[in-house]
Amino acid sequence: MGTWSFGRRARQRNRFEIEAMPHLDAAYRFALSMTRDAVEADDLVQETFLKALRSFDTYQEGTNCKAWLFRILRNTWINRLRGGSREVMADDAMESIQDAALAGWDDRSFYRSPDEASLLRATRDEIQAALAALPPDFRQAVELSDVEGLSYKEIADVMGTPIGTVMSRLYRGRRLMRRRLSRTLGIEEPGGGVEAGGEVVPLFGERIAGGANHGL
Amino acid sequence: MDCNTLARYLDLYLDGELAAEERGEIETHVRGCEACRRLVQGEARFRAVLRQQLLSVRAPGSLHRQVREHLESRRRFARASWGMPLAYAAAVASVAVLGYAVVATYPKAPDPVAGAVAAHVAASGPEVSGDRQQVDTFLKANAPFSYRLPLQEREGLRLVGARVTRLNGIPAVLYQYDAGGRRFTVAQYPPPTGSGEVSPRLDHRDGYTVATYPDQGLVQTLVGDLPEGEVSRIVPAAWSR
């Protein structure tokens, strides 16, 4: 890189400050969701921001900087998983099990009358526990949409999947999460398919030994 | 629009992924249907609760400080560099302007480097997996140009697979290497026409370290989640100017 680029670099740092730095909290949330470990999340965010700063000239102005940072963060995390040869579970291969868990589900069951809208009294811990029970790809899709406000297209870019996959992960992830939460809060109606689904949670361990590998 | 259709479009509607016309249909239905209104409002309220609860998770102050300090140290470095002699600075500035003008005037050449990064990220898997010999046999039959295995293998650096592809229109061979458990990709392709002489360069794209350098008539682009130091150990050729 030639010396002439220093002025450009200084400008780039200022732009980085304005465009990327405000997303530090969001990056940390996403990192925490992927790593489930505060120390590892901290480290992942630092590496992501270092890389983002060095790569900032490949960021396309006018696109969503938060989504761009998330993509770097997720790729970095996947590289670490690969490097440590940890198993990554093929979440989408579990569709039939997830569908069984959703049997008898009706979106309307919560919102039939005002006092049944008791999902609304869920605490942060309860919401986090319900999300944590989801397969990781589903959890990430739900959080990127519902918490971080990314569009389907942006989520597809972050996760490197087609939009259709994002939509199906969102659909299943949201409903699995609400069902779990409704059980925690004791508001699922009797016969609402609890038996049909059984206790699905233990199946969705983060990494299952011998689980299928995405080919990542 | 009936109640079942509304239930199917509920996510798309609340996610803001519907066109104005479809949105209008939903809103018309909801105005006239108590049950659907409850569904839409209930779901919207729950999402608001979820969002509000989870947005309260923040990065620790120490992390904010560390990232900011790093940014500041890079900024000081950049500022200090402006202390160069004025005449030199002016000359440098005119070169920079010229550089921009060239970039702006010529139509965009095909960019195999961007293609190489995309291919590495996609990780679509090699057509042939195996050691040097197996890859060589496969490429003898399939490579679209006279390829050469790009890197000298050594302790902690192994060739593990390859595939033949096109990078933004340019025929290329993608080699997959393993460096102590970390995968990286080397794309090999003939120099794009009209690109002139390719000079070695080290880049960072979308978080990856990217080294592009000429090697005996071909161009090689290494893409990986590797520190610069490791890249320079793997391909010293990229730095021999």
Tab-separated table of N, CA and C in Angstrom, chain A residues 1 3-11 13-14 16-17 21 24-25 28-29 32 41-42 45-47 49-59 68 71-72 75-76 79-80 82-83 107-108 111-114 117 119-120 122-124 127-128 131 142-143 145-153 167 170-171 174-175 177-178 181 215-216, chain B residues 3-4 6-7 10-13 15 17 33 35-36 38-47 49-51 53-60 62-68 70-72 74-75 77-79 81-82 84 88 92-93 95-96 100 120-125 180-183 202-209 225-228 241:
chain	number	residue	atom	x	y	z
A	1	MET	N	0.841	-1.198	0.000
A	1	MET	CA	0.000	0.000	0.000
A	1	MET	C	0.883	1.258	0.000
A	3	THR	N	2.192	5.291	0.241
A	3	THR	CA	2.064	6.322	1.269
A	3	THR	C	0.905	7.276	0.991
A	4	TRP	N	0.558	7.410	-0.290
A	4	TRP	CA	-0.469	8.379	-0.643
A	4	TRP	C	-1.808	8.084	-0.011
A	5	SER	N	-1.968	6.859	0.454
A	5	SER	CA	-3.291	6.471	0.928
A	5	SER	C	-3.577	6.923	2.364
A	6	PHE	N	-2.641	7.626	2.987
A	6	PHE	CA	-2.865	7.970	4.396
A	6	PHE	C	-4.032	8.913	4.609
A	7	GLY	N	-4.199	9.884	3.701
A	7	GLY	CA	-5.319	10.814	3.840
A	7	GLY	C	-6.635	10.069	3.726
A	8	ARG	N	-6.652	9.157	2.798
A	8	ARG	CA	-7.835	8.348	2.580
A	8	ARG	C	-8.124	7.522	3.840
A	9	ARG	N	-7.032	7.015	4.421
A	9	ARG	CA	-7.188	6.196	5.628
A	9	ARG	C	-7.795	6.988	6.772
A	10	ALA	N	-7.317	8.235	6.919
A	10	ALA	CA	-7.839	9.054	8.019
A	10	ALA	C	-9.341	9.295	7.818
A	11	ARG	N	-9.691	9.566	6.561
A	11	ARG	CA	-11.118	9.779	6.283
A	11	ARG	C	-11.914	8.521	6.585
A	13	ARG	N	-11.233	6.236	8.775
A	13	ARG	CA	-11.425	6.030	10.214
A	13	ARG	C	-12.581	6.870	10.722
A	14	ASN	N	-12.677	8.095	10.196
A	14	ASN	CA	-13.794	8.939	10.638
A	14	ASN	C	-15.129	8.334	10.233
A	16	PHE	N	-15.667	5.204	9.729
A	16	PHE	CA	-15.828	4.003	10.546
A	16	PHE	C	-16.437	4.365	11.894
A	17	GLU	N	-15.920	5.436	12.430
A	17	GLU	CA	-16.409	5.932	13.725
A	17	GLU	C	-17.913	6.215	13.659
A	21	MET	N	-19.077	2.114	14.642
A	21	MET	CA	-18.997	2.096	16.102
A	21	MET	C	-20.359	2.052	16.814
A	24	LEU	N	-21.673	-1.442	18.099
A	24	LEU	CA	-20.876	-2.291	18.996
A	24	LEU	C	-21.760	-3.118	19.943
A	25	ASP	N	-22.790	-2.484	20.511
A	25	ASP	CA	-23.681	-3.229	21.419
A	25	ASP	C	-24.404	-4.348	20.664
A	28	TYR	N	-22.134	-7.158	20.003
A	28	TYR	CA	-21.906	-7.942	21.225
A	28	TYR	C	-23.085	-8.880	21.488
A	29	ARG	N	-24.313	-8.371	21.293
A	29	ARG	CA	-25.490	-9.229	21.484
A	29	ARG	C	-25.446	-10.434	20.563
A	32	LEU	N	-22.745	-12.830	21.633
A	32	LEU	CA	-23.151	-13.547	22.840
A	32	LEU	C	-24.124	-14.671	22.485
A	41	ALA	N	-17.405	-13.912	23.536
A	41	ALA	CA	-18.129	-12.881	22.789
A	41	ALA	C	-17.301	-11.595	22.722
A	42	ASP	N	-16.716	-11.236	23.831
A	42	ASP	CA	-15.873	-10.049	23.924
A	42	ASP	C	-14.733	-10.134	22.907
A	45	VAL	N	-15.960	-9.937	19.251
A	45	VAL	CA	-16.308	-8.579	18.830
A	45	VAL	C	-15.036	-7.779	18.541
A	46	GLN	N	-14.037	-7.933	19.398
A	46	GLN	CA	-12.775	-7.217	19.146
A	46	GLN	C	-12.175	-7.610	17.804
A	47	GLU	N	-12.130	-8.912	17.556
A	47	GLU	CA	-11.555	-9.358	16.285
A	47	GLU	C	-12.389	-8.852	15.111
A	49	PHE	N	-14.225	-6.120	14.918
A	49	PHE	CA	-14.028	-4.692	14.669
A	49	PHE	C	-12.640	-4.408	14.082
A	50	LEU	N	-11.640	-5.161	14.483
A	50	LEU	CA	-10.318	-4.997	13.868
A	50	LEU	C	-10.390	-5.328	12.383
A	51	LYS	N	-11.032	-6.465	12.084
A	51	LYS	CA	-11.151	-6.870	10.685
A	51	LYS	C	-11.983	-5.869	9.899
A	52	ALA	N	-13.069	-5.412	10.509
A	52	ALA	CA	-13.959	-4.477	9.827
A	52	ALA	C	-13.210	-3.182	9.497
A	53	LEU	N	-12.392	-2.730	10.445
A	53	LEU	CA	-11.635	-1.504	10.222
A	53	LEU	C	-10.660	-1.676	9.051
A	54	ARG	N	-9.975	-2.810	9.038
A	54	ARG	CA	-9.029	-3.070	7.943
A	54	ARG	C	-9.740	-3.245	6.612
A	55	SER	N	-10.952	-3.802	6.653
A	55	SER	CA	-11.691	-4.093	5.407
A	55	SER	C	-12.653	-2.989	5.029
A	56	PHE	N	-12.585	-1.864	5.730
A	56	PHE	CA	-13.691	-0.916	5.610
A	56	PHE	C	-13.878	-0.396	4.198
A	57	ASP	N	-12.809	-0.424	3.385
A	57	ASP	CA	-13.008	0.059	2.006
A	57	ASP	C	-13.801	-0.929	1.151
A	58	THR	N	-14.070	-2.148	1.680
A	58	THR	CA	-14.943	-3.051	0.915
A	58	THR	C	-16.393	-2.958	1.388
A	59	TYR	N	-16.619	-2.125	2.403
A	59	TYR	CA	-17.999	-1.907	2.829
A	59	TYR	C	-18.668	-0.951	1.850
A	68	TRP	N	-23.385	-5.802	7.664
A	68	TRP	CA	-22.021	-6.093	7.185
A	68	TRP	C	-21.137	-6.559	8.348
A	71	ARG	N	-22.016	-10.034	9.360
A	71	ARG	CA	-21.514	-11.060	8.438
A	71	ARG	C	-20.068	-11.405	8.778
A	72	ILE	N	-19.267	-10.370	9.030
A	72	ILE	CA	-17.873	-10.608	9.395
A	72	ILE	C	-17.820	-11.396	10.703
A	75	ASN	N	-18.880	-15.045	10.105
A	75	ASN	CA	-17.835	-15.789	9.381
A	75	ASN	C	-16.637	-16.073	10.286
A	76	THR	N	-16.289	-15.089	11.098
A	76	THR	CA	-15.154	-15.274	12.010
A	76	THR	C	-15.448	-16.388	12.999
A	79	ASN	N	-15.315	-19.732	11.297
A	79	ASN	CA	-13.907	-20.115	11.102
A	79	ASN	C	-13.294	-20.664	12.377
A	80	ARG	N	-13.647	-20.048	13.499
A	80	ARG	CA	-13.115	-20.542	14.773
A	80	ARG	C	-13.650	-21.933	15.064
A	82	ARG	N	-14.620	-24.150	12.860
A	82	ARG	CA	-13.938	-25.046	11.933
A	82	ARG	C	-12.536	-25.333	12.396
A	83	GLY	N	-11.864	-24.251	12.830
A	83	GLY	CA	-10.471	-24.384	13.255
A	83	GLY	C	-10.353	-25.332	14.432
A	107	ASP	N	-51.374	-19.931	16.018
A	107	ASP	CA	-50.909	-18.594	16.379
A	107	ASP	C	-51.925	-17.843	17.239
A	108	ARG	N	-53.199	-18.154	17.006
A	108	ARG	CA	-54.241	-17.366	17.672
A	108	ARG	C	-54.434	-17.741	19.125
A	111	TYR	N	-53.752	-15.003	21.709
A	111	TYR	CA	-54.248	-13.637	21.606
A	111	TYR	C	-55.758	-13.597	21.498
A	112	ARG	N	-56.411	-14.644	22.029
A	112	ARG	CA	-57.852	-14.737	21.870
A	112	ARG	C	-58.584	-13.668	22.690
A	113	SER	N	-58.171	-13.483	23.891
A	113	SER	CA	-58.779	-12.403	24.686
A	113	SER	C	-57.652	-11.655	25.391
A	114	PRO	N	-57.913	-10.428	25.815
A	114	PRO	CA	-56.840	-9.575	26.310
A	114	PRO	C	-56.014	-10.214	27.430
A	117	ALA	N	-53.112	-12.538	26.600
A	117	ALA	CA	-51.887	-12.004	26.006
A	117	ALA	C	-50.775	-11.979	27.044
A	119	LEU	N	-48.160	-13.668	27.310
A	119	LEU	CA	-46.767	-13.751	26.848
A	119	LEU	C	-46.071	-12.427	27.125
A	120	LEU	N	-46.882	-11.380	27.181
A	120	LEU	CA	-46.338	-10.041	27.352
A	120	LEU	C	-45.665	-9.835	28.705
A	122	ALA	N	-43.603	-11.887	30.013
A	122	ALA	CA	-42.338	-12.636	30.064
A	122	ALA	C	-41.187	-11.707	30.447
A	123	THR	N	-40.318	-12.194	31.313
A	123	THR	CA	-39.154	-11.398	31.694
A	123	THR	C	-38.021	-11.637	30.697
A	124	ARG	N	-36.984	-10.840	30.835
A	124	ARG	CA	-35.837	-10.991	29.947
A	124	ARG	C	-35.237	-12.394	30.066
A	127	ILE	N	-37.430	-14.946	28.284
A	127	ILE	CA	-37.312	-14.817	26.827
A	127	ILE	C	-35.976	-15.388	26.350
A	128	GLN	N	-34.918	-15.050	27.081
A	128	GLN	CA	-33.602	-15.545	26.681
A	128	GLN	C	-33.525	-17.066	26.760
A	131	LEU	N	-35.292	-18.542	23.774
A	131	LEU	CA	-34.474	-18.400	22.561
A	131	LEU	C	-33.298	-19.355	22.589
A	142	VAL	N	-34.146	-15.360	14.189
A	142	VAL	CA	-35.157	-14.673	14.987
A	142	VAL	C	-34.575	-13.403	15.621
A	143	GLU	N	-33.380	-13.517	16.169
A	143	GLU	CA	-32.796	-12.341	16.823
A	143	GLU	C	-32.446	-11.249	15.818
A	145	SER	N	-33.893	-10.605	13.102
A	145	SER	CA	-35.115	-9.947	12.650
A	145	SER	C	-35.799	-9.198	13.799
A	146	ASP	N	-36.102	-9.901	14.865
A	146	ASP	CA	-36.948	-9.305	15.910
A	146	ASP	C	-36.217	-8.320	16.812
A	147	VAL	N	-34.942	-8.540	17.041
A	147	VAL	CA	-34.213	-7.632	17.938
A	147	VAL	C	-33.461	-6.575	17.137
A	148	GLU	N	-32.745	-7.019	16.106
A	148	GLU	CA	-31.873	-6.076	15.397
A	148	GLU	C	-32.541	-5.415	14.197
A	149	GLY	N	-33.721	-5.903	13.821
A	149	GLY	CA	-34.485	-5.250	12.766
A	149	GLY	C	-33.912	-5.378	11.369
A	150	LEU	N	-33.165	-6.456	11.100
A	150	LEU	CA	-32.640	-6.656	9.746
A	150	LEU	C	-33.751	-7.169	8.825
A	151	SER	N	-33.649	-6.816	7.544
A	151	SER	CA	-34.611	-7.321	6.560
A	151	SER	C	-34.257	-8.767	6.205
A	152	TYR	N	-35.190	-9.454	5.540
A	152	TYR	CA	-34.917	-10.846	5.139
A	152	TYR	C	-33.655	-10.923	4.276
A	153	LYS	N	-33.541	-9.964	3.365
A	153	LYS	CA	-32.387	-9.958	2.460
A	153	LYS	C	-31.091	-9.811	3.252
A	167	MET	N	-36.812	-17.334	5.714
A	167	MET	CA	-38.237	-17.272	6.050
A	167	MET	C	-38.677	-18.517	6.809
A	170	LEU	N	-37.299	-18.387	10.323
A	170	LEU	CA	-38.034	-17.412	11.132
A	170	LEU	C	-39.369	-17.988	11.556
A	171	TYR	N	-40.066	-18.600	10.591
A	171	TYR	CA	-41.390	-19.135	10.885
A	171	TYR	C	-41.291	-20.167	12.003
A	174	ARG	N	-39.706	-18.729	15.471
A	174	ARG	CA	-40.600	-17.887	16.267
A	174	ARG	C	-41.628	-18.732	16.999
A	175	ARG	N	-42.191	-19.698	16.286
A	175	ARG	CA	-43.266	-20.475	16.911
A	175	ARG	C	-42.743	-21.454	17.952
A	177	MET	N	-40.238	-20.921	19.761
A	177	MET	CA	-39.876	-20.084	20.900
A	177	MET	C	-41.113	-19.673	21.696
A	178	ARG	N	-42.180	-19.306	21.005
A	178	ARG	CA	-43.405	-18.885	21.693
A	178	ARG	C	-44.043	-20.062	22.429
A	181	LEU	N	-42.058	-20.630	25.562
A	181	LEU	CA	-42.314	-19.560	26.511
A	181	LEU	C	-43.695	-19.725	27.144
A	215	GLY	N	-20.893	-29.096	5.844
A	215	GLY	CA	-19.939	-28.911	4.761
A	215	GLY	C	-19.405	-27.499	4.798
A	216	LEU	N	-19.418	-26.934	5.966
A	216	LEU	CA	-18.912	-25.558	6.106
A	216	LEU	C	-17.409	-25.546	6.000
B	3	CYS	N	-59.284	-14.944	6.902
B	3	CYS	CA	-58.504	-15.086	8.132
B	3	CYS	C	-57.299	-16.021	7.953
B	4	ASN	N	-57.474	-17.077	7.163
B	4	ASN	CA	-56.351	-18.008	6.954
B	4	ASN	C	-55.216	-17.360	6.189
B	6	LEU	N	-54.557	-14.243	6.084
B	6	LEU	CA	-53.921	-13.280	6.981
B	6	LEU	C	-52.916	-13.976	7.898
B	7	ALA	N	-53.312	-15.123	8.445
B	7	ALA	CA	-52.409	-15.839	9.355
B	7	ALA	C	-51.118	-16.208	8.623
B	10	LEU	N	-48.890	-13.131	8.287
B	10	LEU	CA	-48.672	-12.374	9.518
B	10	LEU	C	-47.208	-11.945	9.686
B	11	ASP	N	-46.270	-12.899	9.521
B	11	ASP	CA	-44.851	-12.578	9.699
B	11	ASP	C	-44.383	-11.543	8.679
B	12	LEU	N	-44.735	-11.796	7.417
B	12	LEU	CA	-44.299	-10.876	6.358
B	12	LEU	C	-44.828	-9.467	6.617
B	13	TYR	N	-46.068	-9.412	7.089
B	13	TYR	CA	-46.678	-8.118	7.363
B	13	TYR	C	-45.932	-7.401	8.494
B	15	ASP	N	-43.014	-7.967	9.621
B	15	ASP	CA	-41.598	-7.760	9.317
B	15	ASP	C	-41.391	-6.655	8.282
B	17	GLU	N	-42.185	-6.750	5.135
B	17	GLU	CA	-41.686	-7.309	3.885
B	17	GLU	C	-42.767	-7.349	2.795
B	33	CYS	N	-62.254	-7.299	11.222
B	33	CYS	CA	-62.251	-8.628	11.839
B	33	CYS	C	-61.593	-8.580	13.209
B	35	ALA	N	-61.103	-10.934	15.504
B	35	ALA	CA	-60.165	-12.010	15.835
B	35	ALA	C	-58.776	-11.724	15.247
B	36	CYS	N	-58.755	-11.279	14.016
B	36	CYS	CA	-57.463	-11.013	13.371
B	36	CYS	C	-56.801	-9.777	13.976
B	38	ARG	N	-56.975	-8.923	17.030
B	38	ARG	CA	-56.357	-9.366	18.275
B	38	ARG	C	-55.024	-10.094	18.001
B	39	LEU	N	-55.057	-10.911	16.949
B	39	LEU	CA	-53.849	-11.655	16.588
B	39	LEU	C	-52.704	-10.699	16.213
B	40	VAL	N	-53.012	-9.769	15.323
B	40	VAL	CA	-51.971	-8.856	14.843
B	40	VAL	C	-51.454	-7.973	15.979
B	41	GLN	N	-52.380	-7.449	16.773
B	41	GLN	CA	-51.960	-6.558	17.867
B	41	GLN	C	-51.191	-7.327	18.938
B	42	GLY	N	-51.710	-8.517	19.269
B	42	GLY	CA	-51.041	-9.334	20.284
B	42	GLY	C	-49.625	-9.657	19.870
B	43	GLU	N	-49.476	-10.095	18.619
B	43	GLU	CA	-48.149	-10.461	18.129
B	43	GLU	C	-47.235	-9.227	18.068
B	44	ALA	N	-47.783	-8.110	17.622
B	44	ALA	CA	-46.970	-6.896	17.542
B	44	ALA	C	-46.511	-6.463	18.939
B	45	ARG	N	-47.415	-6.578	19.931
B	45	ARG	CA	-47.048	-6.186	21.289
B	45	ARG	C	-45.994	-7.112	21.861
B	46	PHE	N	-46.172	-8.405	21.595
B	46	PHE	CA	-45.181	-9.346	22.116
B	46	PHE	C	-43.803	-9.058	21.514
B	47	ARG	N	-43.776	-8.770	20.219
B	47	ARG	CA	-42.490	-8.459	19.586
B	47	ARG	C	-41.848	-7.223	20.198
B	49	VAL	N	-42.206	-6.226	23.255
B	49	VAL	CA	-41.676	-6.613	24.565
B	49	VAL	C	-40.330	-7.323	24.397
B	50	LEU	N	-40.323	-8.291	23.471
B	50	LEU	CA	-39.109	-9.076	23.231
B	50	LEU	C	-37.935	-8.158	22.865
B	51	ARG	N	-38.216	-7.255	21.946
B	51	ARG	CA	-37.182	-6.344	21.471
B	51	ARG	C	-36.655	-5.462	22.603
B	53	GLN	N	-36.804	-5.965	25.815
B	53	GLN	CA	-36.081	-6.745	26.826
B	53	GLN	C	-34.661	-7.065	26.358
B	54	LEU	N	-34.552	-7.495	25.099
B	54	LEU	CA	-33.239	-7.956	24.644
B	54	LEU	C	-32.296	-6.814	24.274
B	55	LEU	N	-32.876	-5.680	23.863
B	55	LEU	CA	-32.004	-4.540	23.541
B	55	LEU	C	-31.290	-4.008	24.782
B	56	SER	N	-31.788	-4.416	25.948
B	56	SER	CA	-31.122	-3.935	27.164
B	56	SER	C	-29.793	-4.662	27.399
B	57	VAL	N	-29.505	-5.696	26.598
B	57	VAL	CA	-28.193	-6.350	26.688
B	57	VAL	C	-27.169	-5.462	25.972
B	58	ARG	N	-26.166	-5.014	26.709
B	58	ARG	CA	-25.173	-4.098	26.118
B	58	ARG	C	-23.777	-4.661	26.287
B	59	ALA	N	-22.886	-4.216	25.413
B	59	ALA	CA	-21.473	-4.609	25.550
B	59	ALA	C	-20.899	-3.964	26.810
B	60	PRO	N	-20.032	-4.677	27.524
B	60	PRO	CA	-19.426	-4.086	28.724
B	60	PRO	C	-18.594	-2.853	28.365
B	62	SER	N	-15.712	-2.061	29.220
B	62	SER	CA	-14.315	-2.366	28.895
B	62	SER	C	-14.156	-2.673	27.403
B	63	LEU	N	-15.162	-3.321	26.830
B	63	LEU	CA	-15.082	-3.654	25.397
B	63	LEU	C	-15.187	-2.385	24.553
B	64	HIS	N	-16.125	-1.502	24.926
B	64	HIS	CA	-16.230	-0.212	24.235
B	64	HIS	C	-14.887	0.507	24.266
B	65	ARG	N	-14.257	0.513	25.458
B	65	ARG	CA	-12.993	1.231	25.601
B	65	ARG	C	-11.906	0.617	24.732
B	66	GLN	N	-11.812	-0.727	24.749
B	66	GLN	CA	-10.743	-1.377	23.995
B	66	GLN	C	-10.854	-1.110	22.495
B	67	VAL	N	-12.075	-1.257	21.972
B	67	VAL	CA	-12.252	-1.039	20.536
B	67	VAL	C	-11.956	0.419	20.188
B	68	ARG	N	-12.431	1.321	21.046
B	68	ARG	CA	-12.202	2.751	20.806
B	68	ARG	C	-10.711	3.104	20.871
B	70	HIS	N	-8.259	1.210	20.184
B	70	HIS	CA	-7.618	0.725	18.969
B	70	HIS	C	-7.840	1.690	17.813
B	71	LEU	N	-9.073	2.133	17.689
B	71	LEU	CA	-9.415	3.079	16.629
B	71	LEU	C	-8.597	4.366	16.777
B	72	GLU	N	-8.492	4.858	18.018
B	72	GLU	CA	-7.721	6.080	18.284
B	72	GLU	C	-6.260	5.908	17.905
B	74	ARG	N	-4.965	3.978	15.694
B	74	ARG	CA	-4.820	3.972	14.238
B	74	ARG	C	-4.982	5.391	13.691
B	75	ARG	N	-5.861	6.154	14.338
B	75	ARG	CA	-6.090	7.517	13.870
B	75	ARG	C	-4.839	8.386	14.078
B	77	PHE	N	-1.854	7.406	14.181
B	77	PHE	CA	-0.877	6.960	13.202
B	77	PHE	C	-1.138	7.644	11.865
B	78	ALA	N	-2.406	7.662	11.469
B	78	ALA	CA	-2.766	8.268	10.187
B	78	ALA	C	-2.457	9.756	10.185
B	79	ARG	N	-2.751	10.428	11.317
B	79	ARG	CA	-2.511	11.866	11.397
B	79	ARG	C	-1.030	12.191	11.328
B	81	SER	N	1.225	10.735	9.894
B	81	SER	CA	1.770	10.538	8.558
B	81	SER	C	1.597	11.762	7.675
B	82	TRP	N	0.743	12.690	8.099
B	82	TRP	CA	0.585	13.904	7.296
B	82	TRP	C	1.758	14.853	7.480
B	84	MET	N	4.509	14.789	6.394
B	84	MET	CA	5.519	14.681	5.341
B	84	MET	C	5.754	16.039	4.674
B	88	TYR	N	6.348	16.985	-1.338
B	88	TYR	CA	6.119	15.566	-1.507
B	88	TYR	C	4.627	15.263	-1.396
B	92	VAL	N	2.257	13.581	-4.094
B	92	VAL	CA	1.502	12.397	-3.721
B	92	VAL	C	0.012	12.627	-3.988
B	93	ALA	N	-0.449	13.836	-3.622
B	93	ALA	CA	-1.865	14.144	-3.806
B	93	ALA	C	-2.239	14.079	-5.282
B	95	VAL	N	-0.862	12.325	-7.582
B	95	VAL	CA	-0.902	10.917	-7.987
B	95	VAL	C	-2.239	10.307	-7.573
B	96	ALA	N	-2.642	10.644	-6.346
B	96	ALA	CA	-3.894	10.091	-5.835
B	96	ALA	C	-5.060	10.521	-6.719
B	100	TYR	N	-7.634	8.202	-8.935
B	100	TYR	CA	-9.089	8.204	-8.906
B	100	TYR	C	-9.662	8.398	-10.291
B	120	HIS	N	-14.547	-18.437	-1.395
B	120	HIS	CA	-14.057	-18.918	-0.105
B	120	HIS	C	-15.178	-18.903	0.938
B	121	VAL	N	-15.965	-17.829	0.919
B	121	VAL	CA	-17.039	-17.707	1.900
B	121	VAL	C	-18.102	-18.786	1.657
B	122	ALA	N	-18.423	-19.009	0.376
B	122	ALA	CA	-19.462	-19.996	0.049
B	122	ALA	C	-19.030	-21.390	0.468
B	123	ALA	N	-17.725	-21.664	0.430
B	123	ALA	CA	-17.184	-22.962	0.855
B	123	ALA	C	-17.995	-24.113	0.280
B	124	SER	N	-18.231	-24.051	-1.057
B	124	SER	CA	-19.137	-25.041	-1.637
B	124	SER	C	-18.524	-26.435	-1.737
B	125	GLY	N	-17.364	-26.604	-1.161
B	125	GLY	CA	-16.791	-27.954	-1.134
B	125	GLY	C	-16.010	-28.261	-2.393
B	180	GLY	N	-2.543	-25.827	9.773
B	180	GLY	CA	-2.720	-26.111	11.203
B	180	GLY	C	-4.183	-26.089	11.629
B	181	GLY	N	-5.057	-26.676	10.817
B	181	GLY	CA	-6.465	-26.770	11.179
B	181	GLY	C	-7.306	-25.640	10.613
B	182	ARG	N	-6.677	-24.603	10.059
B	182	ARG	CA	-7.451	-23.515	9.461
B	182	ARG	C	-7.468	-23.674	7.947
B	183	ARG	N	-8.675	-23.585	7.376
B	183	ARG	CA	-8.801	-23.703	5.933
B	183	ARG	C	-8.616	-22.347	5.266
B	202	LEU	N	-1.677	-6.838	-0.692
B	202	LEU	CA	-2.336	-7.439	0.470
B	202	LEU	C	-3.539	-6.578	0.806
B	203	ASP	N	-4.679	-7.223	0.924
B	203	ASP	CA	-5.940	-6.517	1.124
B	203	ASP	C	-6.696	-7.120	2.292
B	204	HIS	N	-7.715	-6.398	2.705
B	204	HIS	CA	-8.670	-7.014	3.620
B	204	HIS	C	-10.045	-6.792	3.042
B	205	ARG	N	-10.747	-7.873	2.824
B	205	ARG	CA	-12.092	-7.740	2.269
B	205	ARG	C	-13.085	-8.465	3.150
B	206	ASP	N	-14.124	-7.767	3.543
B	206	ASP	CA	-15.179	-8.360	4.371
B	206	ASP	C	-14.606	-9.186	5.510
B	207	GLY	N	-13.516	-8.738	6.077
B	207	GLY	CA	-12.961	-9.409	7.247
B	207	GLY	C	-11.920	-10.465	6.925
B	208	TYR	N	-11.714	-10.784	5.647
B	208	TYR	CA	-10.709	-11.773	5.301
B	208	TYR	C	-9.414	-11.113	4.860
B	209	THR	N	-8.295	-11.783	5.139
B	209	THR	CA	-7.030	-11.328	4.594
B	209	THR	C	-6.920	-11.878	3.170
B	225	ASP	N	-9.036	-16.538	6.736
B	225	ASP	CA	-9.157	-15.849	8.010
B	225	ASP	C	-7.831	-16.026	8.738
B	226	LEU	N	-6.794	-15.457	8.167
B	226	LEU	CA	-5.440	-15.645	8.701
B	226	LEU	C	-4.834	-14.288	9.006
B	227	PRO	N	-3.997	-14.225	10.048
B	227	PRO	CA	-3.284	-12.969	10.294
B	227	PRO	C	-2.295	-12.699	9.160
B	228	GLU	N	-2.008	-11.395	8.933
B	228	GLU	CA	-1.088	-11.036	7.846
B	228	GLU	C	0.238	-11.766	7.946
B	241	ARG	N	9.071	-7.913	-3.998
B	241	ARG	CA	8.711	-6.943	-5.026
B	241	ARG	C	9.833	-6.749	-6.021
